[in-house]
PDB file of N, CA and C in Angstrom:
ATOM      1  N   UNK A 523       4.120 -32.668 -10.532  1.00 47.00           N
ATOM      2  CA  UNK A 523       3.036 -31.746 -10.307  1.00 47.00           C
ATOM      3  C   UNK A 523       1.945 -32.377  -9.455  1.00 47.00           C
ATOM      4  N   UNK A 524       1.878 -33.677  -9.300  1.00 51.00           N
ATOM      5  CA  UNK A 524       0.874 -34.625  -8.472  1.00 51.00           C
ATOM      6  C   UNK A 524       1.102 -34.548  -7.797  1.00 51.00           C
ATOM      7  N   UNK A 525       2.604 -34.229  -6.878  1.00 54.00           N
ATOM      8  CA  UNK A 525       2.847 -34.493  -5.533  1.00 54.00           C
ATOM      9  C   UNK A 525       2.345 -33.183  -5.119  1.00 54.00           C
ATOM     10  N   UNK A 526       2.630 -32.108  -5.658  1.00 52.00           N
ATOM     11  CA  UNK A 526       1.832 -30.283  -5.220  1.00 52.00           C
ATOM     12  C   UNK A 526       0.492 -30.388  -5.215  1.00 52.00           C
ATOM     13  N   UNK A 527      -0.146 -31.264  -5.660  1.00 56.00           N
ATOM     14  CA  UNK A 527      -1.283 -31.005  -5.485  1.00 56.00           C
ATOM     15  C   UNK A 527      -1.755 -31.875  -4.270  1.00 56.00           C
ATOM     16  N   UNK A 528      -1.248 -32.829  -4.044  1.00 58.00           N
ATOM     17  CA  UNK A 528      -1.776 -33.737  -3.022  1.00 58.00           C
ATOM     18  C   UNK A 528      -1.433 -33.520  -1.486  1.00 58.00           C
ATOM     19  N   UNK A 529      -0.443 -32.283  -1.543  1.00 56.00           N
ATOM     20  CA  UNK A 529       0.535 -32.430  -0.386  1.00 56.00           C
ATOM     21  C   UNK A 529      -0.590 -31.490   0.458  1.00 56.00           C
ATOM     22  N   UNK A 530      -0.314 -32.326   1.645  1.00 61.00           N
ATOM     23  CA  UNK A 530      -1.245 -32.268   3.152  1.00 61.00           C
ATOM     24  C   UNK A 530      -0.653 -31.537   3.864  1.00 61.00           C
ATOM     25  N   UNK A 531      -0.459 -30.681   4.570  1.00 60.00           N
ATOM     26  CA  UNK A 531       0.485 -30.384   5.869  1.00 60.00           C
ATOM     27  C   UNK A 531       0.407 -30.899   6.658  1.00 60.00           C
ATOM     28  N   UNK A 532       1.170 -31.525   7.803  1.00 69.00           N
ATOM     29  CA  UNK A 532       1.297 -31.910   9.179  1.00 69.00           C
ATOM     30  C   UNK A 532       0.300 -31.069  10.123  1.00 69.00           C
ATOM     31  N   UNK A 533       0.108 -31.617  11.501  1.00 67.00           N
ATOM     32  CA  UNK A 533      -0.303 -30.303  12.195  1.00 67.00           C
ATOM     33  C   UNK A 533       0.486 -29.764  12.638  1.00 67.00           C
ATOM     34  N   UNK A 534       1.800 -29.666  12.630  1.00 73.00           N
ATOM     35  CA  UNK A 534       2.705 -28.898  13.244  1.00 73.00           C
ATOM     36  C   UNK A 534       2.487 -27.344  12.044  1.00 73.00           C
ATOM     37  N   UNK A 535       2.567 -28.264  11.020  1.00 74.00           N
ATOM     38  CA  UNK A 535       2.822 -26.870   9.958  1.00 74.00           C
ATOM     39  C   UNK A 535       1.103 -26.233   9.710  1.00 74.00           C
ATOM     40  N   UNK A 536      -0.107 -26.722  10.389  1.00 76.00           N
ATOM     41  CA  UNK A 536      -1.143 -26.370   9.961  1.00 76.00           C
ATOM     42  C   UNK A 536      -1.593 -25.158  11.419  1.00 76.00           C
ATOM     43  N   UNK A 537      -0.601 -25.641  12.208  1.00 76.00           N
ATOM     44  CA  UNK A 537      -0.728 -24.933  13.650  1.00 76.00           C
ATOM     45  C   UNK A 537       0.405 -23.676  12.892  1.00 76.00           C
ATOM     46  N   UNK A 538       1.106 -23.483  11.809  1.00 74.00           N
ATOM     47  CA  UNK A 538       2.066 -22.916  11.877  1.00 74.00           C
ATOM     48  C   UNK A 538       1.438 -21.668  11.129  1.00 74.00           C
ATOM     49  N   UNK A 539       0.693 -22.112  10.371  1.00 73.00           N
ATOM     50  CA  UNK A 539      -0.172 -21.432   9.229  1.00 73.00           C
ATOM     51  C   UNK A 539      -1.196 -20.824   9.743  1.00 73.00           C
ATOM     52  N   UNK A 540      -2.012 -21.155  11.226  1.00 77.00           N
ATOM     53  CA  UNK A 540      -3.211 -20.386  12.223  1.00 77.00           C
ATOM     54  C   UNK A 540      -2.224 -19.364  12.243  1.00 77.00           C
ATOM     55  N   UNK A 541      -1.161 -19.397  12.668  1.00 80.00           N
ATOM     56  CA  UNK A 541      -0.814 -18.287  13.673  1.00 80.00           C
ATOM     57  C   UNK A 541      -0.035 -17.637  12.914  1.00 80.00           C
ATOM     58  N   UNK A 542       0.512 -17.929  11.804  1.00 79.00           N
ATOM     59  CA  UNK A 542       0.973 -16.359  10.900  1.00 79.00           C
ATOM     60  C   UNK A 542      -0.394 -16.215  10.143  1.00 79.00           C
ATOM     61  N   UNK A 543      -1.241 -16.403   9.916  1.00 80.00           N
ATOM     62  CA  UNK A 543      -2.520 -15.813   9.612  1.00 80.00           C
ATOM     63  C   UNK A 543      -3.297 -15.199  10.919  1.00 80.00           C
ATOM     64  N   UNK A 544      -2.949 -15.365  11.999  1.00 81.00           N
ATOM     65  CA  UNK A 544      -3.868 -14.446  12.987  1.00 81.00           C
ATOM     66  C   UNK A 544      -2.306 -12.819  13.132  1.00 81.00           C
ATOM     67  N   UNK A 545      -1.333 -13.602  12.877  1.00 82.00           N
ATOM     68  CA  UNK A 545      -0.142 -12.652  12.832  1.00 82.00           C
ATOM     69  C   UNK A 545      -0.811 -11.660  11.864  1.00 82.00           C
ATOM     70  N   UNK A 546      -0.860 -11.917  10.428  1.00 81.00           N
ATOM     71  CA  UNK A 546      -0.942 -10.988   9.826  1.00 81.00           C
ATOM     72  C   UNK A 546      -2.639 -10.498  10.000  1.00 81.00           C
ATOM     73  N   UNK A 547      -3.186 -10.927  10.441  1.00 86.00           N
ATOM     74  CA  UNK A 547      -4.610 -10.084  11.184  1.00 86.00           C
ATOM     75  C   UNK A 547      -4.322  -8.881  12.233  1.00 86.00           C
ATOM     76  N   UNK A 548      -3.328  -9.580  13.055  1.00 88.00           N
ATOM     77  CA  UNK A 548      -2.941  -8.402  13.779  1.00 88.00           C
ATOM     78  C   UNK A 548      -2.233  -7.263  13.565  1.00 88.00           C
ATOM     79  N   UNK A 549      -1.671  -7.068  12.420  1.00 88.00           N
ATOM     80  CA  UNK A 549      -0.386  -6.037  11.250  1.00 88.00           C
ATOM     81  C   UNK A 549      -0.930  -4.652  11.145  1.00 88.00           C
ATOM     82  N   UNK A 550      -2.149  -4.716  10.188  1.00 89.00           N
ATOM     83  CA  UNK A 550      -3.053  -3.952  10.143  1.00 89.00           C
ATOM     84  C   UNK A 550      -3.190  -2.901  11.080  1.00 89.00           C
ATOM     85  N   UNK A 551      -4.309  -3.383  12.115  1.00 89.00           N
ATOM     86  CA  UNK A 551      -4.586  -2.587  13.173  1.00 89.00           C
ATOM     87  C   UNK A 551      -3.283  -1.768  13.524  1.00 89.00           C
ATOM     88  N   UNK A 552      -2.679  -2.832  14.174  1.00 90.00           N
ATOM     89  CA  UNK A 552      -1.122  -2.551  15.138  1.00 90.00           C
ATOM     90  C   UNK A 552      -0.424  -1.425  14.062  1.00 90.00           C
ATOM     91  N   UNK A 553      -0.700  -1.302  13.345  1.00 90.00           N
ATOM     92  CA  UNK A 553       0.037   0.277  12.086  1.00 90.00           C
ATOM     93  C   UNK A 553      -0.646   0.957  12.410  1.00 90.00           C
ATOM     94  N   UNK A 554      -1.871   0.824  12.038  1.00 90.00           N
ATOM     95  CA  UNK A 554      -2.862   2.134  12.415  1.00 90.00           C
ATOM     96  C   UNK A 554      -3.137   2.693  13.767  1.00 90.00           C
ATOM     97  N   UNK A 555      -2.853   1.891  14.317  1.00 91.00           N
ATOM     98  CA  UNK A 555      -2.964   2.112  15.675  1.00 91.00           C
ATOM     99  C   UNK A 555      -1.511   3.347  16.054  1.00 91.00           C
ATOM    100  N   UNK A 556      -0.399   2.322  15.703  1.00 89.00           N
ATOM    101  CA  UNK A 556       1.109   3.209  16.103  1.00 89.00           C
ATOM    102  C   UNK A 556       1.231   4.640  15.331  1.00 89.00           C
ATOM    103  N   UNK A 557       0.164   4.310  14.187  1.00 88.00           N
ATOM    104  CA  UNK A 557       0.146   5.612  12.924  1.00 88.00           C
ATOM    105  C   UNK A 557      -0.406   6.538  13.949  1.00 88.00           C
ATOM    106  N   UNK A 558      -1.772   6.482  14.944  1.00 89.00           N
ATOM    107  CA  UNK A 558      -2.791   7.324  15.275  1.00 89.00           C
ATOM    108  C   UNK A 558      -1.865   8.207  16.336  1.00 89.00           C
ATOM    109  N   UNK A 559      -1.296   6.841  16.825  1.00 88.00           N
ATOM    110  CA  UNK A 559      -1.078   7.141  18.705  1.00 88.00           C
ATOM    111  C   UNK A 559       0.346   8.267  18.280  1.00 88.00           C
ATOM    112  N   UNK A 560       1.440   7.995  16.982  1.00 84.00           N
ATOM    113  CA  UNK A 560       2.763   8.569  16.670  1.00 84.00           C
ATOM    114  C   UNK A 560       1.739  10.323  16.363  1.00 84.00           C
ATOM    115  N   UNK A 561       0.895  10.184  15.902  1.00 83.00           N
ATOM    116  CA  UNK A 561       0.278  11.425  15.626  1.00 83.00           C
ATOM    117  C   UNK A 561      -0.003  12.307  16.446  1.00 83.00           C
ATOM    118  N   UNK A 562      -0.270  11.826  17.348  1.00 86.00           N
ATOM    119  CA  UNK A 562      -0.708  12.013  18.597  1.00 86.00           C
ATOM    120  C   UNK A 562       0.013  12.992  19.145  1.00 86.00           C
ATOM    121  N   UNK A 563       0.801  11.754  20.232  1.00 83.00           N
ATOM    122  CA  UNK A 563       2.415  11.858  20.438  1.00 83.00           C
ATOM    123  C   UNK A 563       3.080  12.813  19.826  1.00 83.00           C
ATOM    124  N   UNK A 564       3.597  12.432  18.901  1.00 75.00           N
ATOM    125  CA  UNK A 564       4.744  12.752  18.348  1.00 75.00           C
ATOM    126  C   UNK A 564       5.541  11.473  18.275  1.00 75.00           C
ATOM    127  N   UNK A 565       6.663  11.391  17.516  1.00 63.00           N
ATOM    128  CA  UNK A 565       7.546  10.240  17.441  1.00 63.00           C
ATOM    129  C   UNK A 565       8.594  10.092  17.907  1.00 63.00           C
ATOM    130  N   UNK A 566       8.846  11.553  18.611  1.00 66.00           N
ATOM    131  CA  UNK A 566      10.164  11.559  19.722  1.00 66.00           C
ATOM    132  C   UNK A 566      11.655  11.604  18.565  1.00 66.00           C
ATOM    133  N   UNK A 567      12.431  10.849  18.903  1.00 65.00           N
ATOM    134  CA  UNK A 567      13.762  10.479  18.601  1.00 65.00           C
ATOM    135  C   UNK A 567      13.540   9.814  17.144  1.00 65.00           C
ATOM    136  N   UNK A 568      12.268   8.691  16.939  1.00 58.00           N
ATOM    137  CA  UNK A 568      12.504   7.972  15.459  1.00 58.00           C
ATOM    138  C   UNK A 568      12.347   8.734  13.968  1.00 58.00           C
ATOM    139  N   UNK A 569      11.784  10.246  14.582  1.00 61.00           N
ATOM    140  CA  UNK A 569      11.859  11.254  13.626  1.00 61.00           C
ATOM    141  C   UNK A 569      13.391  11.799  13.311  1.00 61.00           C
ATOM    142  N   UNK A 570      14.518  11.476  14.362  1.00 61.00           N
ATOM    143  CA  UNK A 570      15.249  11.908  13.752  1.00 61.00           C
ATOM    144  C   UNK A 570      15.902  11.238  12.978  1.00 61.00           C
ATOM    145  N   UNK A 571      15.809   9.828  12.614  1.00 60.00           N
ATOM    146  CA  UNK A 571      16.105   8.878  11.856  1.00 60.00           C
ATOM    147  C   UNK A 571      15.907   9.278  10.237  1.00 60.00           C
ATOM    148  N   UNK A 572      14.880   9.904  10.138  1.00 58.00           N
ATOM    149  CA  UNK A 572      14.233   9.992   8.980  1.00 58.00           C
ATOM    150  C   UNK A 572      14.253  11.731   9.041  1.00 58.00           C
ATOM    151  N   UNK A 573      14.609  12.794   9.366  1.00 58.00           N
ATOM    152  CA  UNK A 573      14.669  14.082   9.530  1.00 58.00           C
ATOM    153  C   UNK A 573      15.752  13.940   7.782  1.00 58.00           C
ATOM    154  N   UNK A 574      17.017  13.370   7.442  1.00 57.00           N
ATOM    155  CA  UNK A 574      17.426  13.712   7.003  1.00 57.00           C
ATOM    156  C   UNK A 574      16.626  13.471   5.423  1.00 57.00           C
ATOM    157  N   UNK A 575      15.840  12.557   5.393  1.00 52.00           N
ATOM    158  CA  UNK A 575      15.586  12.547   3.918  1.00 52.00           C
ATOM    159  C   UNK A 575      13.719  13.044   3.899  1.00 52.00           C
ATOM    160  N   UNK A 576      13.398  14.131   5.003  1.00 51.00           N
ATOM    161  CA  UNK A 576      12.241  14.542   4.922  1.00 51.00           C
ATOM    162  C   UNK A 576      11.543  15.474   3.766  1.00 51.00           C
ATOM    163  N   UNK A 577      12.441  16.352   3.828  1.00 58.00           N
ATOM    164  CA  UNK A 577      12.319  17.101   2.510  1.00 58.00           C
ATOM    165  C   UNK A 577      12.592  16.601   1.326  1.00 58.00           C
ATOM    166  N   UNK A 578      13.032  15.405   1.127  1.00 57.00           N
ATOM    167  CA  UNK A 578      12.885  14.792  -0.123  1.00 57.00           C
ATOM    168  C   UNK A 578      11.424  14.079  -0.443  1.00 57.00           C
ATOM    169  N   UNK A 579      10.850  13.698   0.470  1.00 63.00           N
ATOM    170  CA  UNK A 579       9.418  13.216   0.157  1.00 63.00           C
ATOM    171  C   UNK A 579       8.662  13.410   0.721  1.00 63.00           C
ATOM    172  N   UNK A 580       7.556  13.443   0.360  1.00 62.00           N
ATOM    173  CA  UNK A 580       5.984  14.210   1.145  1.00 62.00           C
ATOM    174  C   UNK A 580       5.742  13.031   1.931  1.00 62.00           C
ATOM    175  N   UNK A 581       6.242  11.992   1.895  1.00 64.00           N
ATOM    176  CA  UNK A 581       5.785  11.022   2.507  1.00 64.00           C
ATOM    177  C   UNK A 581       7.097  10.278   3.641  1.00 64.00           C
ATOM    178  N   UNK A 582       7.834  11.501   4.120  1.00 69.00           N
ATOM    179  CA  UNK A 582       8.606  11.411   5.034  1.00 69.00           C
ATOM    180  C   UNK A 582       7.693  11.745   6.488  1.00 69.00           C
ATOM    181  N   UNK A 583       8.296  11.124   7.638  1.00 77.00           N
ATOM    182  CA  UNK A 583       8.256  10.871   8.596  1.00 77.00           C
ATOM    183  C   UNK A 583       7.524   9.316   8.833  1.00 77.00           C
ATOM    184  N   UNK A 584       7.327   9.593  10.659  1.00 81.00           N
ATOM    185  CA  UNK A 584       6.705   7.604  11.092  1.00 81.00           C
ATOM    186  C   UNK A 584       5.427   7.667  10.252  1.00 81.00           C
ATOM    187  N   UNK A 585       4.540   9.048  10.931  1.00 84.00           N
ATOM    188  CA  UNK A 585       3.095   8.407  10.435  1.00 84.00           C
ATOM    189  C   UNK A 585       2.973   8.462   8.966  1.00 84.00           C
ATOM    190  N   UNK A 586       3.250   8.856   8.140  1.00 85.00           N
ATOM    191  CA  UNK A 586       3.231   8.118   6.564  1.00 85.00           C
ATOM    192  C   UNK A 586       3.713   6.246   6.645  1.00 85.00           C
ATOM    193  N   UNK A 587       4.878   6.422   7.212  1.00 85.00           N
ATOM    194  CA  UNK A 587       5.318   5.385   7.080  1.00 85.00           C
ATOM    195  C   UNK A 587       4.312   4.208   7.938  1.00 85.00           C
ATOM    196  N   UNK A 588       3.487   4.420   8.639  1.00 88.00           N
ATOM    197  CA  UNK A 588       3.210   3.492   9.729  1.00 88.00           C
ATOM    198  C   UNK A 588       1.535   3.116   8.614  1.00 88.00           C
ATOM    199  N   UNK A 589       1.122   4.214   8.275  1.00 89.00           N
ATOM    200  CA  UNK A 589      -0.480   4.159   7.451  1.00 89.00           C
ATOM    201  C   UNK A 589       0.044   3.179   6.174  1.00 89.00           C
ATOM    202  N   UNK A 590       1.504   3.753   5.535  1.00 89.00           N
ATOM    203  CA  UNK A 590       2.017   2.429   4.603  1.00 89.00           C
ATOM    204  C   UNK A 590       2.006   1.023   5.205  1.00 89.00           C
ATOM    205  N   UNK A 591       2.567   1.124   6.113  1.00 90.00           N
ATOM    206  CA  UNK A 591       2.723  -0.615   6.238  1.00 90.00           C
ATOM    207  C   UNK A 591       1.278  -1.314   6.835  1.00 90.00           C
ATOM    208  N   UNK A 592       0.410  -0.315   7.382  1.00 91.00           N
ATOM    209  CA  UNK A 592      -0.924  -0.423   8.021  1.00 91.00           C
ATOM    210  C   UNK A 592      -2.128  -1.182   6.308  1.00 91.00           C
ATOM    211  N   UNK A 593      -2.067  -0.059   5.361  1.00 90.00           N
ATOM    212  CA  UNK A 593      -2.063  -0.615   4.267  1.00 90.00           C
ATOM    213  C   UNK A 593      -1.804  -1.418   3.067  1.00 90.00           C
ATOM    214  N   UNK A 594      -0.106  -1.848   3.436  1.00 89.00           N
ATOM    215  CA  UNK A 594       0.433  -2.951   2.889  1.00 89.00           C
ATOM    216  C   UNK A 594      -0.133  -4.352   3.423  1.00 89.00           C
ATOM    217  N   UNK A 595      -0.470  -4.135   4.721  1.00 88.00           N
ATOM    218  CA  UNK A 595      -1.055  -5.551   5.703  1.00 88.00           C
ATOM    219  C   UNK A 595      -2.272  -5.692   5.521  1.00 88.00           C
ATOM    220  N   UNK A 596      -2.804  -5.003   5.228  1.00 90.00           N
ATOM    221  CA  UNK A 596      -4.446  -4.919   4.747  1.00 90.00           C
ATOM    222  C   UNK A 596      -5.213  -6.206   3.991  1.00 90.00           C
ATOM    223  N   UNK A 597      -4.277  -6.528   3.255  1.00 88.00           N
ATOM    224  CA  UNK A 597      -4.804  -7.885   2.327  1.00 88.00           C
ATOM    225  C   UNK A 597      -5.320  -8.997   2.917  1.00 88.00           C
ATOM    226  N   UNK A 598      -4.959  -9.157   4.473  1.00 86.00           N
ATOM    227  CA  UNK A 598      -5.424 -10.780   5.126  1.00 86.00           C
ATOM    228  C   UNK A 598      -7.030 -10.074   5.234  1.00 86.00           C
ATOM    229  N   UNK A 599      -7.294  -8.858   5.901  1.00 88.00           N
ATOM    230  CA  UNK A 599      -8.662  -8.619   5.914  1.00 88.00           C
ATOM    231  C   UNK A 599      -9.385  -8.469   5.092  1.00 88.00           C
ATOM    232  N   UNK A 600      -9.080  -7.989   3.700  1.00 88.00           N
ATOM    233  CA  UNK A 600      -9.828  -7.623   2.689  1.00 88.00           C
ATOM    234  C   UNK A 600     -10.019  -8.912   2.467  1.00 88.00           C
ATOM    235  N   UNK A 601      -9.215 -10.012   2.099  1.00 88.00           N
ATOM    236  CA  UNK A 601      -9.316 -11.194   1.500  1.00 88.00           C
ATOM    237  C   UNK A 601     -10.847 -11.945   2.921  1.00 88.00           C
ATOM    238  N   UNK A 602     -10.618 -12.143   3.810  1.00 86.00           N
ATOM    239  CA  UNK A 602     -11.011 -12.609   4.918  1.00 86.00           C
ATOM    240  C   UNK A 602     -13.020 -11.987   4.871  1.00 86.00           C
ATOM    241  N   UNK A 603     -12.793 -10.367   4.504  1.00 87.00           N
ATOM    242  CA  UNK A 603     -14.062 -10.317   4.271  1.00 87.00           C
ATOM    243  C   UNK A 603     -14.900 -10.360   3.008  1.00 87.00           C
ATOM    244  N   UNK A 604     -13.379 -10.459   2.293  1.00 89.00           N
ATOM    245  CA  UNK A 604     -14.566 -11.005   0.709  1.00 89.00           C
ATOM    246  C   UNK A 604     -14.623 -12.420   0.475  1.00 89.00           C
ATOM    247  N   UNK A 605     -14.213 -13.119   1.563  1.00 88.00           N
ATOM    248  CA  UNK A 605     -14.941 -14.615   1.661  1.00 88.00           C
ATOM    249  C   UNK A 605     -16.106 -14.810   2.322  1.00 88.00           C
ATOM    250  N   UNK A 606     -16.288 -13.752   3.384  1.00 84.00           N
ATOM    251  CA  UNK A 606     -17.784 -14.080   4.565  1.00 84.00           C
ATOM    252  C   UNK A 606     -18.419 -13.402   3.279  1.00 84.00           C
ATOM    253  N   UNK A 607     -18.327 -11.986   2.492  1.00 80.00           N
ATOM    254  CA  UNK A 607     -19.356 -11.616   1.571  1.00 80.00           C
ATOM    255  C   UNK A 607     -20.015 -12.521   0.543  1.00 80.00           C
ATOM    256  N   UNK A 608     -18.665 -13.442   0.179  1.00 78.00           N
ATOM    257  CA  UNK A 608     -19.129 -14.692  -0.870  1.00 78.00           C
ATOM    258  C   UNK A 608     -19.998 -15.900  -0.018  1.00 78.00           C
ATOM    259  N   UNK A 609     -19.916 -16.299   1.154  1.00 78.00           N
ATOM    260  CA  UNK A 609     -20.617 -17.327   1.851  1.00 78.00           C
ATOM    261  C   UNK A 609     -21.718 -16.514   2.132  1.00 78.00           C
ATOM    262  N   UNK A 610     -22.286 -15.767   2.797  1.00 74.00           N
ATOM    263  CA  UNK A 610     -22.761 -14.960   2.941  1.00 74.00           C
ATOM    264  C   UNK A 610     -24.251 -14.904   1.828  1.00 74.00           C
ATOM    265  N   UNK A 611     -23.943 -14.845   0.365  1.00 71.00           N
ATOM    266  CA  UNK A 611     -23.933 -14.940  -0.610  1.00 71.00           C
ATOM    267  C   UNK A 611     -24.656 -16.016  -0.922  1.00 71.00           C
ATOM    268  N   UNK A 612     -24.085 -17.016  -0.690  1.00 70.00           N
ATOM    269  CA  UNK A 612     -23.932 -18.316  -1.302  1.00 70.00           C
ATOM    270  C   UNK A 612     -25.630 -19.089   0.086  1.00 70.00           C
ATOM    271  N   UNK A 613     -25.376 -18.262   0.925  1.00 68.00           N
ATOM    272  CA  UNK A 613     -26.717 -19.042   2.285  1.00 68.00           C
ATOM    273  C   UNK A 613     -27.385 -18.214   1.711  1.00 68.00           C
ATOM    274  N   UNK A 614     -27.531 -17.152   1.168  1.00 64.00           N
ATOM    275  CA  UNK A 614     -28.844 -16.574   1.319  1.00 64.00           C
ATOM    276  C   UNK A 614     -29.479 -16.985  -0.169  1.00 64.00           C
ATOM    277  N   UNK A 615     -29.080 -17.553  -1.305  1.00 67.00           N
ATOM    278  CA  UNK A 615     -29.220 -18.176  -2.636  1.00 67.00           C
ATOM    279  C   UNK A 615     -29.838 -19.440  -2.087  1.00 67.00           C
ATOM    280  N   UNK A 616     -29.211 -20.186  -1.072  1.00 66.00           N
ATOM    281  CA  UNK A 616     -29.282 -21.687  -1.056  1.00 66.00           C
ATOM    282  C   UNK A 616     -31.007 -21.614   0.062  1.00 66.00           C
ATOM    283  N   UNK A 617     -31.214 -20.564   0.586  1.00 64.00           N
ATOM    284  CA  UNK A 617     -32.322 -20.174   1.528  1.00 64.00           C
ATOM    285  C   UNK A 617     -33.308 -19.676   0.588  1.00 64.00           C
ATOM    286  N   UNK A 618     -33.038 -18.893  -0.931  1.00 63.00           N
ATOM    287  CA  UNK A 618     -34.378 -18.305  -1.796  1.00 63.00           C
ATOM    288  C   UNK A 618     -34.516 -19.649  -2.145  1.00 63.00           C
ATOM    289  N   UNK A 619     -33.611 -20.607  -2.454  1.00 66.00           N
ATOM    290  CA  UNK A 619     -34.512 -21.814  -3.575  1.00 66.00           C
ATOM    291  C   UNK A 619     -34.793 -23.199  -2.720  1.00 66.00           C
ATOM    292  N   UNK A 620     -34.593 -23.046  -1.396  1.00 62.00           N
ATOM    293  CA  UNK A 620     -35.570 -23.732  -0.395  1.00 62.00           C
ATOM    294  C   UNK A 620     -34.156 -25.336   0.280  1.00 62.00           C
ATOM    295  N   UNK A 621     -33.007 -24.723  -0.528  1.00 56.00           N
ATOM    296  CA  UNK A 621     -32.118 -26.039  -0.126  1.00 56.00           C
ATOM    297  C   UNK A 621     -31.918 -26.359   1.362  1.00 56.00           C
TER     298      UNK A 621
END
C-alpha cells in the first residue's frame, strides 16, 4: 500500500494525463454542439440507424443521444469548477483575516 501512495508518474505519463484531461474538457461541448447543429440539420442517414428502435423509447434518435453523452462528459467541468469555487473561497478567507 506504500508503494500506491508514493508512486510519481514519469513525464511521459504526466504529459499523458494533460491531454486526456483537456480530451475530456473537450467531450462536453463537442456533444452539445453535434446535439444543437444534428437539430438543426437533421441527422441525415444516422437516423436511420436508430429508426428501428425509435418507437421503443422517447429517447430515440442522435439528438437525445448526443445531449446524453454531452451530459455523461460533464463531470471534468463540474469537478474543474468546483475547485476554482473552493480556491476562490479559500483567497477571499485568507484576504478577510489579513494573511
Amino acid at each position: 500500500m506504500a508503494e500506491v501512495a508514493n508512486f510519481r508518474p514519469a513525464a511521459g505519463a504526466k504529459a499523458a494525463f494533460g491531454m486526456a484531461e483537456v480530451l475530456s474538457l473537450a467531450a462536453a461541448p463537442t456533444f452539445a454542439v453535434m446535439a444543437l447543429l444534428t437539430s438543426l440539420l437533421g441527422s441525415g442517414p444516422a437516423d436511420l440507424l436508430c429508426a428501428t428502435a425509435q418507437e421503443a423509447s422517447p429517447l430515440g434518435g442522435m439528438v437525445p443521444m448526443y445531449l446524453l453523452m454531452s451530459m455523461f462528459h460533464s463531470g471534468t467541468w463540474l469537478k474543474m469548477l468546483a475547485c476554482r469555487k473552493h480556491s476562490s473561497r479559500r483567497r477571499d478567507s485568507r484576504a478577510a483575516t489579513g494573511d
